[in-house]
PDB file of C-alpha atoms in Angstrom:
ATOM      1  CA  MET C   1     200.778 -19.319 129.524  1.00  0.00           C
ATOM      2  CA  SER C   2     198.315 -17.360 131.644  1.00  0.00           C
ATOM      3  CA  ILE C   3     194.638 -18.275 131.356  1.00  0.00           C
ATOM      4  CA  ARG C   4     192.929 -14.969 130.541  1.00  0.00           C
ATOM      5  CA  SER C   5     189.964 -15.892 128.334  1.00  0.00           C
ATOM      6  CA  VAL C   6     187.072 -18.325 128.459  1.00  0.00           C
ATOM      7  CA  ASP C   7     188.440 -20.064 125.368  1.00  0.00           C
ATOM      8  CA  GLU C   8     191.880 -20.475 126.955  1.00  0.00           C
ATOM      9  CA  LEU C   9     190.279 -21.892 130.084  1.00  0.00           C
ATOM     10  CA  GLY C  10     188.081 -24.258 128.082  1.00  0.00           C
ATOM     11  CA  SER C  11     191.004 -25.483 125.979  1.00  0.00           C
ATOM     12  CA  HIS C  12     193.117 -26.072 129.071  1.00  0.00           C
ATOM     13  CA  LEU C  13     190.367 -28.071 130.766  1.00  0.00           C
ATOM     14  CA  ILE C  14     189.836 -30.174 127.632  1.00  0.00           C
ATOM     15  CA  GLU C  15     193.531 -30.903 127.124  1.00  0.00           C
ATOM     16  CA  GLU C  16     194.060 -31.782 130.775  1.00  0.00           C
ATOM     17  CA  LEU C  17     191.255 -34.323 130.633  1.00  0.00           C
ATOM     18  CA  LYS C  18     192.242 -35.598 127.185  1.00  0.00           C
ATOM     19  CA  TRP C  19     195.738 -36.774 128.100  1.00  0.00           C
ATOM     20  CA  ARG C  20     194.505 -38.311 131.338  1.00  0.00           C
ATOM     21  CA  SER C  21     191.752 -40.196 129.514  1.00  0.00           C
ATOM     22  CA  ALA C  22     194.226 -41.417 126.893  1.00  0.00           C
ATOM     23  CA  GLU C  23     196.493 -42.796 129.600  1.00  0.00           C
ATOM     24  CA  LEU C  24     193.579 -44.605 131.238  1.00  0.00           C
ATOM     25  CA  ASP C  25     192.504 -45.980 127.834  1.00  0.00           C
ATOM     26  CA  THR C  26     195.989 -47.432 127.420  1.00  0.00           C
ATOM     27  CA  TRP C  27     195.887 -48.957 130.892  1.00  0.00           C
ATOM     28  CA  GLU C  28     192.434 -50.440 130.301  1.00  0.00           C
ATOM     29  CA  GLY C  29     193.689 -52.089 127.125  1.00  0.00           C
ATOM     30  CA  LEU C  30     196.724 -53.449 128.941  1.00  0.00           C
ATOM     31  CA  ALA C  31     194.656 -54.852 131.810  1.00  0.00           C
ATOM     32  CA  SER C  32     192.150 -56.465 129.435  1.00  0.00           C
ATOM     33  CA  SER C  33     194.783 -58.123 127.256  1.00  0.00           C
ATOM     34  CA  CYS C  34     197.436 -59.254 129.736  1.00  0.00           C
ATOM     35  CA  ARG C  35     197.710 -62.830 130.974  1.00  0.00           C
ATOM     36  CA  HIS C  36     195.640 -63.861 133.954  1.00  0.00           C
ATOM     37  CA  HIS C  37     198.609 -64.237 136.326  1.00  0.00           C
ATOM     38  CA  GLN C  38     199.735 -60.689 135.457  1.00  0.00           C
ATOM     39  CA  ARG C  39     196.350 -59.067 135.859  1.00  0.00           C
ATOM     40  CA  THR C  40     196.276 -58.648 139.637  1.00  0.00           C
ATOM     41  CA  GLY C  41     199.399 -56.516 139.716  1.00  0.00           C
ATOM     42  CA  VAL C  42     198.371 -54.517 136.659  1.00  0.00           C
ATOM     43  CA  LEU C  43     194.972 -53.708 138.147  1.00  0.00           C
ATOM     44  CA  ARG C  44     196.409 -52.785 141.539  1.00  0.00           C
ATOM     45  CA  ALA C  45     198.631 -50.274 139.773  1.00  0.00           C
ATOM     46  CA  GLY C  46     195.619 -49.213 137.714  1.00  0.00           C
ATOM     47  CA  VAL C  47     193.698 -48.222 140.838  1.00  0.00           C
ATOM     48  CA  ALA C  48     196.585 -46.006 141.937  1.00  0.00           C
ATOM     49  CA  LEU C  49     196.676 -44.458 138.458  1.00  0.00           C
ATOM     50  CA  LEU C  50     192.925 -43.834 138.430  1.00  0.00           C
ATOM     51  CA  TYR C  51     193.104 -42.152 141.824  1.00  0.00           C
ATOM     52  CA  ALA C  52     196.027 -40.005 140.642  1.00  0.00           C
ATOM     53  CA  HIS C  53     193.960 -38.691 137.748  1.00  0.00           C
ATOM     54  CA  TRP C  54     190.902 -38.178 139.990  1.00  0.00           C
ATOM     55  CA  GLU C  55     192.887 -36.016 142.393  1.00  0.00           C
ATOM     56  CA  GLY C  56     195.089 -34.480 139.719  1.00  0.00           C
ATOM     57  CA  TYR C  57     192.273 -33.283 137.477  1.00  0.00           C
ATOM     58  CA  ILE C  58     190.114 -31.865 140.267  1.00  0.00           C
ATOM     59  CA  LYS C  59     193.091 -29.942 141.595  1.00  0.00           C
ATOM     60  CA  GLU C  60     194.192 -28.646 138.193  1.00  0.00           C
ATOM     61  CA  ALA C  61     190.688 -27.730 137.006  1.00  0.00           C
ATOM     62  CA  ALA C  62     189.988 -25.737 140.174  1.00  0.00           C
ATOM     63  CA  ARG C  63     193.420 -24.098 140.004  1.00  0.00           C
ATOM     64  CA  ALA C  64     192.924 -23.064 136.373  1.00  0.00           C
ATOM     65  CA  TYR C  65     189.518 -21.562 137.163  1.00  0.00           C
ATOM     66  CA  LEU C  66     190.981 -19.546 140.035  1.00  0.00           C
ATOM     67  CA  GLU C  67     193.751 -18.321 137.735  1.00  0.00           C
ATOM     68  CA  TYR C  68     191.189 -17.213 135.164  1.00  0.00           C
ATOM     69  CA  ILE C  69     189.141 -15.336 137.783  1.00  0.00           C
ATOM     70  CA  SER C  70     192.243 -13.760 139.284  1.00  0.00           C
ATOM     71  CA  LEU C  71     193.133 -12.234 135.907  1.00  0.00           C
ATOM     72  CA  GLN C  72     189.712 -10.622 135.313  1.00  0.00           C
ATOM     73  CA  GLY C  73     190.614  -7.457 137.260  1.00  0.00           C
ATOM     74  CA  LEU C  74     187.713  -7.694 139.711  1.00  0.00           C
ATOM     75  CA  ARG C  75     187.467  -6.278 143.210  1.00  0.00           C
ATOM     76  CA  VAL C  76     187.031  -8.679 146.105  1.00  0.00           C
ATOM     77  CA  GLY C  77     183.572  -7.198 146.620  1.00  0.00           C
ATOM     78  CA  ASP C  78     182.618  -8.143 143.054  1.00  0.00           C
ATOM     79  CA  LEU C  79     183.106 -11.848 143.715  1.00  0.00           C
ATOM     80  CA  ARG C  80     180.477 -14.293 144.901  1.00  0.00           C
ATOM     81  CA  ASP C  81     180.899 -15.188 148.559  1.00  0.00           C
ATOM     82  CA  GLU C  82     182.682 -18.509 148.049  1.00  0.00           C
ATOM     83  CA  LEU C  83     185.374 -16.960 145.856  1.00  0.00           C
ATOM     84  CA  ALA C  84     185.710 -13.854 148.021  1.00  0.00           C
ATOM     85  CA  ALA C  85     186.425 -16.249 150.888  1.00  0.00           C
ATOM     86  CA  VAL C  86     189.219 -17.818 148.822  1.00  0.00           C
ATOM     87  CA  ALA C  87     190.666 -14.368 148.116  1.00  0.00           C
ATOM     88  CA  LEU C  88     190.519 -13.489 151.834  1.00  0.00           C
ATOM     89  CA  ARG C  89     191.564 -16.905 153.122  1.00  0.00           C
ATOM     90  CA  THR C  90     194.755 -15.759 154.874  1.00  0.00           C
ATOM     91  CA  MET C  91     193.007 -12.941 156.697  1.00  0.00           C
ATOM     92  CA  LEU C  92     190.051 -15.115 157.686  1.00  0.00           C
ATOM     93  CA  GLY C  93     192.408 -17.802 158.943  1.00  0.00           C
ATOM     94  CA  SER C  94     194.233 -15.402 161.251  1.00  0.00           C
ATOM     95  CA  GLY C  95     190.906 -14.260 162.696  1.00  0.00           C
ATOM     96  CA  GLU C  96     189.852 -17.818 163.383  1.00  0.00           C
ATOM     97  CA  GLN C  97     193.063 -18.485 165.318  1.00  0.00           C
ATOM     98  CA  SER C  98     192.756 -15.404 167.523  1.00  0.00           C
ATOM     99  CA  LYS C  99     190.456 -15.205 170.539  1.00  0.00           C
ATOM    100  CA  ARG C 100     190.909 -11.470 171.116  1.00  0.00           C
ATOM    101  CA  SER C 101     187.980  -9.194 170.319  1.00  0.00           C
ATOM    102  CA  SER C 102     190.349  -6.394 169.295  1.00  0.00           C
ATOM    103  CA  ASP C 103     191.884  -8.671 166.649  1.00  0.00           C
ATOM    104  CA  HIS C 104     188.457  -9.566 165.316  1.00  0.00           C
ATOM    105  CA  THR C 105     187.524  -5.866 165.132  1.00  0.00           C
ATOM    106  CA  SER C 106     190.710  -5.116 163.211  1.00  0.00           C
ATOM    107  CA  ILE C 107     189.931  -7.889 160.762  1.00  0.00           C
ATOM    108  CA  VAL C 108     186.403  -6.599 160.113  1.00  0.00           C
ATOM    109  CA  SER C 109     187.837  -3.141 159.470  1.00  0.00           C
ATOM    110  CA  ALA C 110     190.412  -4.605 157.107  1.00  0.00           C
ATOM    111  CA  LEU C 111     187.730  -6.637 155.327  1.00  0.00           C
ATOM    112  CA  ARG C 112     185.736  -3.492 154.568  1.00  0.00           C
ATOM    113  CA  THR C 113     188.845  -2.043 152.938  1.00  0.00           C
ATOM    114  CA  GLU C 114     189.813  -5.244 151.149  1.00  0.00           C
ATOM    115  CA  LEU C 115     186.402  -5.566 149.492  1.00  0.00           C
ATOM    116  CA  GLN C 116     187.189  -2.402 147.530  1.00  0.00           C
ATOM    117  CA  ARG C 117     190.577  -3.637 146.371  1.00  0.00           C
ATOM    118  CA  LYS C 118     191.459  -5.678 143.319  1.00  0.00           C
ATOM    119  CA  ALA C 119     191.022  -9.363 144.054  1.00  0.00           C
ATOM    120  CA  HIS C 120     194.223 -11.352 144.207  1.00  0.00           C
ATOM    121  CA  ILE C 121     193.337 -15.025 144.212  1.00  0.00           C
ATOM    122  CA  SER C 122     196.302 -17.278 144.748  1.00  0.00           C
ATOM    123  CA  HIS C 123     196.118 -20.082 142.194  1.00  0.00           C
ATOM    124  CA  GLU C 124     199.073 -22.264 143.070  1.00  0.00           C
ATOM    125  CA  ARG C 125     198.222 -25.960 143.151  1.00  0.00           C
ATOM    126  CA  SER C 126     198.925 -25.950 146.884  1.00  0.00           C
ATOM    127  CA  MET C 127     195.895 -23.691 147.388  1.00  0.00           C
ATOM    128  CA  ILE C 128     193.568 -26.516 146.300  1.00  0.00           C
ATOM    129  CA  ARG C 129     193.521 -28.652 149.403  1.00  0.00           C
ATOM    130  CA  THR C 130     192.889 -32.262 148.460  1.00  0.00           C
ATOM    131  CA  ARG C 131     194.658 -33.388 151.663  1.00  0.00           C
ATOM    132  CA  SER C 132     196.279 -36.109 149.503  1.00  0.00           C
ATOM    133  CA  ASN C 133     193.134 -38.112 150.169  1.00  0.00           C
ATOM    134  CA  LEU C 134     190.355 -36.860 147.912  1.00  0.00           C
ATOM    135  CA  LYS C 135     187.299 -38.381 149.541  1.00  0.00           C
ATOM    136  CA  PHE C 136     183.877 -37.149 148.533  1.00  0.00           C
ATOM    137  CA  ASP C 137     183.576 -34.631 151.369  1.00  0.00           C
ATOM    138  CA  VAL C 138     186.872 -33.037 150.286  1.00  0.00           C
ATOM    139  CA  PHE C 139     185.607 -32.943 146.700  1.00  0.00           C
ATOM    140  CA  GLU C 140     182.432 -31.253 148.010  1.00  0.00           C
ATOM    141  CA  ASP C 141     184.487 -28.624 149.796  1.00  0.00           C
ATOM    142  CA  ILE C 142     186.603 -27.847 146.718  1.00  0.00           C
ATOM    143  CA  MET C 143     183.534 -27.551 144.505  1.00  0.00           C
ATOM    144  CA  HIS C 144     181.840 -25.284 147.036  1.00  0.00           C
ATOM    145  CA  SER C 145     184.923 -23.057 147.246  1.00  0.00           C
ATOM    146  CA  ILE C 146     184.781 -22.342 143.503  1.00  0.00           C
ATOM    147  CA  GLY C 147     181.007 -21.936 143.421  1.00  0.00           C
ATOM    148  CA  CYS C 148     180.226 -25.213 141.656  1.00  0.00           C
ATOM    149  CA  ASP C 149     177.796 -28.030 142.470  1.00  0.00           C
ATOM    150  CA  SER C 150     178.861 -31.437 143.764  1.00  0.00           C
ATOM    151  CA  SER C 151     175.381 -32.594 144.824  1.00  0.00           C
ATOM    152  CA  ARG C 152     174.588 -34.017 141.384  1.00  0.00           C
ATOM    153  CA  HIS C 153     177.234 -36.683 142.088  1.00  0.00           C
ATOM    154  CA  GLU C 154     175.959 -37.641 145.534  1.00  0.00           C
ATOM    155  CA  LEU C 155     175.132 -41.156 144.310  1.00  0.00           C
ATOM    156  CA  GLN C 156     178.859 -41.698 143.699  1.00  0.00           C
ATOM    157  CA  ARG C 157     179.887 -40.876 147.279  1.00  0.00           C
ATOM    158  CA  ALA C 158     180.184 -44.522 148.357  1.00  0.00           C
ATOM    159  CA  MET C 159     182.073 -45.458 145.198  1.00  0.00           C
ATOM    160  CA  ILE C 160     184.605 -42.667 145.683  1.00  0.00           C
ATOM    161  CA  ASN C 161     185.087 -43.268 149.408  1.00  0.00           C
ATOM    162  CA  ASN C 162     184.814 -47.042 149.741  1.00  0.00           C
ATOM    163  CA  ARG C 163     186.073 -48.286 146.401  1.00  0.00           C
ATOM    164  CA  LEU C 164     188.428 -45.764 144.861  1.00  0.00           C
ATOM    165  CA  VAL C 165     190.037 -43.963 147.816  1.00  0.00           C
ATOM    166  CA  LYS C 166     190.035 -46.891 150.252  1.00  0.00           C
ATOM    167  CA  SER C 167     191.390 -49.278 147.616  1.00  0.00           C
ATOM    168  CA  ARG C 168     194.110 -46.819 146.658  1.00  0.00           C
ATOM    169  CA  ASN C 169     195.096 -46.381 150.319  1.00  0.00           C
ATOM    170  CA  ASP C 170     195.162 -50.140 150.899  1.00  0.00           C
ATOM    171  CA  ILE C 171     197.374 -50.623 147.856  1.00  0.00           C
ATOM    172  CA  ALA C 172     199.647 -47.714 148.803  1.00  0.00           C
ATOM    173  CA  HIS C 173     200.168 -49.301 152.240  1.00  0.00           C
ATOM    174  CA  GLY C 174     201.032 -52.683 150.770  1.00  0.00           C
ATOM    175  CA  ARG C 175     197.829 -54.502 151.681  1.00  0.00           C
ATOM    176  CA  ARG C 176     196.684 -57.416 149.550  1.00  0.00           C
ATOM    177  CA  LEU C 177     193.739 -56.471 147.367  1.00  0.00           C
ATOM    178  CA  VAL C 178     192.367 -58.243 144.305  1.00  0.00           C
ATOM    179  CA  ILE C 179     190.670 -56.023 141.719  1.00  0.00           C
ATOM    180  CA  GLU C 180     188.636 -57.425 138.842  1.00  0.00           C
ATOM    181  CA  VAL C 181     188.802 -55.852 135.381  1.00  0.00           C
ATOM    182  CA  GLU C 182     185.053 -55.157 135.434  1.00  0.00           C
ATOM    183  CA  ASP C 183     185.351 -53.341 138.778  1.00  0.00           C
ATOM    184  CA  TRP C 184     188.193 -51.158 137.535  1.00  0.00           C
ATOM    185  CA  ILE C 185     186.338 -50.269 134.317  1.00  0.00           C
ATOM    186  CA  ASP C 186     183.214 -49.414 136.318  1.00  0.00           C
ATOM    187  CA  MET C 187     185.170 -47.098 138.618  1.00  0.00           C
ATOM    188  CA  ARG C 188     186.971 -45.528 135.687  1.00  0.00           C
ATOM    189  CA  THR C 189     183.648 -44.855 133.898  1.00  0.00           C
ATOM    190  CA  ARG C 190     182.061 -43.245 136.946  1.00  0.00           C
ATOM    191  CA  VAL C 191     185.099 -41.129 137.784  1.00  0.00           C
ATOM    192  CA  GLY C 192     185.339 -40.053 134.164  1.00  0.00           C
ATOM    193  CA  ALA C 193     181.721 -38.868 134.187  1.00  0.00           C
ATOM    194  CA  ILE C 194     182.378 -36.720 137.273  1.00  0.00           C
ATOM    195  CA  LEU C 195     185.507 -35.185 135.754  1.00  0.00           C
ATOM    196  CA  LYS C 196     183.677 -34.318 132.531  1.00  0.00           C
ATOM    197  CA  ASP C 197     180.925 -32.658 134.534  1.00  0.00           C
ATOM    198  CA  VAL C 198     183.465 -30.637 136.538  1.00  0.00           C
ATOM    199  CA  ARG C 199     185.013 -29.513 133.249  1.00  0.00           C
ATOM    200  CA  ASP C 200     181.618 -28.482 131.897  1.00  0.00           C
ATOM    201  CA  GLN C 201     180.514 -26.732 135.095  1.00  0.00           C
ATOM    202  CA  ILE C 202     183.655 -24.620 135.213  1.00  0.00           C
ATOM    203  CA  ARG C 203     183.392 -23.714 131.534  1.00  0.00           C
ATOM    204  CA  VAL C 204     179.753 -22.642 131.934  1.00  0.00           C
ATOM    205  CA  ALA C 205     180.563 -20.709 135.127  1.00  0.00           C
ATOM    206  CA  ALA C 206     183.241 -18.787 133.260  1.00  0.00           C
ATOM    207  CA  GLU C 207     180.993 -18.117 130.253  1.00  0.00           C
ATOM    208  CA  THR C 208     178.111 -16.871 132.410  1.00  0.00           C
ATOM    209  CA  GLN C 209     180.367 -15.015 134.863  1.00  0.00           C
ATOM    210  CA  ALA C 210     178.891 -17.026 137.718  1.00  0.00           C
ATOM    211  CA  TYR C 211     181.955 -16.082 139.773  1.00  0.00           C
ATOM    212  CA  LYS C 212     180.530 -12.576 140.204  1.00  0.00           C
ATOM    213  CA  ARG C 213     178.335 -11.507 143.072  1.00  0.00           C
ATOM    214  CA  ALA C 214     174.796 -10.734 141.920  1.00  0.00           C
ATOM    215  CA  ASP C 215     174.608  -7.524 143.969  1.00  0.00           C
ATOM    216  CA  PRO C 216     178.149  -6.304 144.750  1.00  0.00           C
ATOM    217  CA  GLU C 217     177.344  -4.087 147.706  1.00  0.00           C
ATOM    218  CA  ILE C 218     179.764  -3.490 150.548  1.00  0.00           C
ATOM    219  CA  PHE C 219     178.506  -4.960 153.792  1.00  0.00           C
TER     220      PHE C 219
END
């Protein structure tokens, strides 16, 4: 089903986080109740699961927001700069690759025309570039691209990079790593708080039409 209204977007964001949280609740219960000799393997798998939901939710939440914006019938020139850049990504990318002034001139001319056209924002999951390694700087870039704020989670940068992502990579490459239940619960709590904030930021942005440019003038 297409996401055309704020309520549809909000419901989608809630449901996406709800099933992920339920799965992590189940895993937390399993890790807390299993026998000591089983716990190491369970928690190693739990880190991989936590990372999967970290990457999966950020990607899906951003994708859903782009879908919602794409279906609002706006011109490219109506969008705030970050989202206009997403809409014009292919054209901007070709200009970056070319070194010819004539190509750059053609792109500027095309941009003036494109700003008047209806915005088509691709919202396939592949458009949200997590690079299969969602470190904090990648999270920052995704949040910036949709006009949301990552700076409020700056204190979690080290946790995301050094504990969650690095541990997941070590486990994925077969390295020995012992995780304690308390460490996993702490990571899960912090990641969960970020995901809830992303959900809330996107919902508020949709409600307040923060995706629109304040003064949609053609440059």
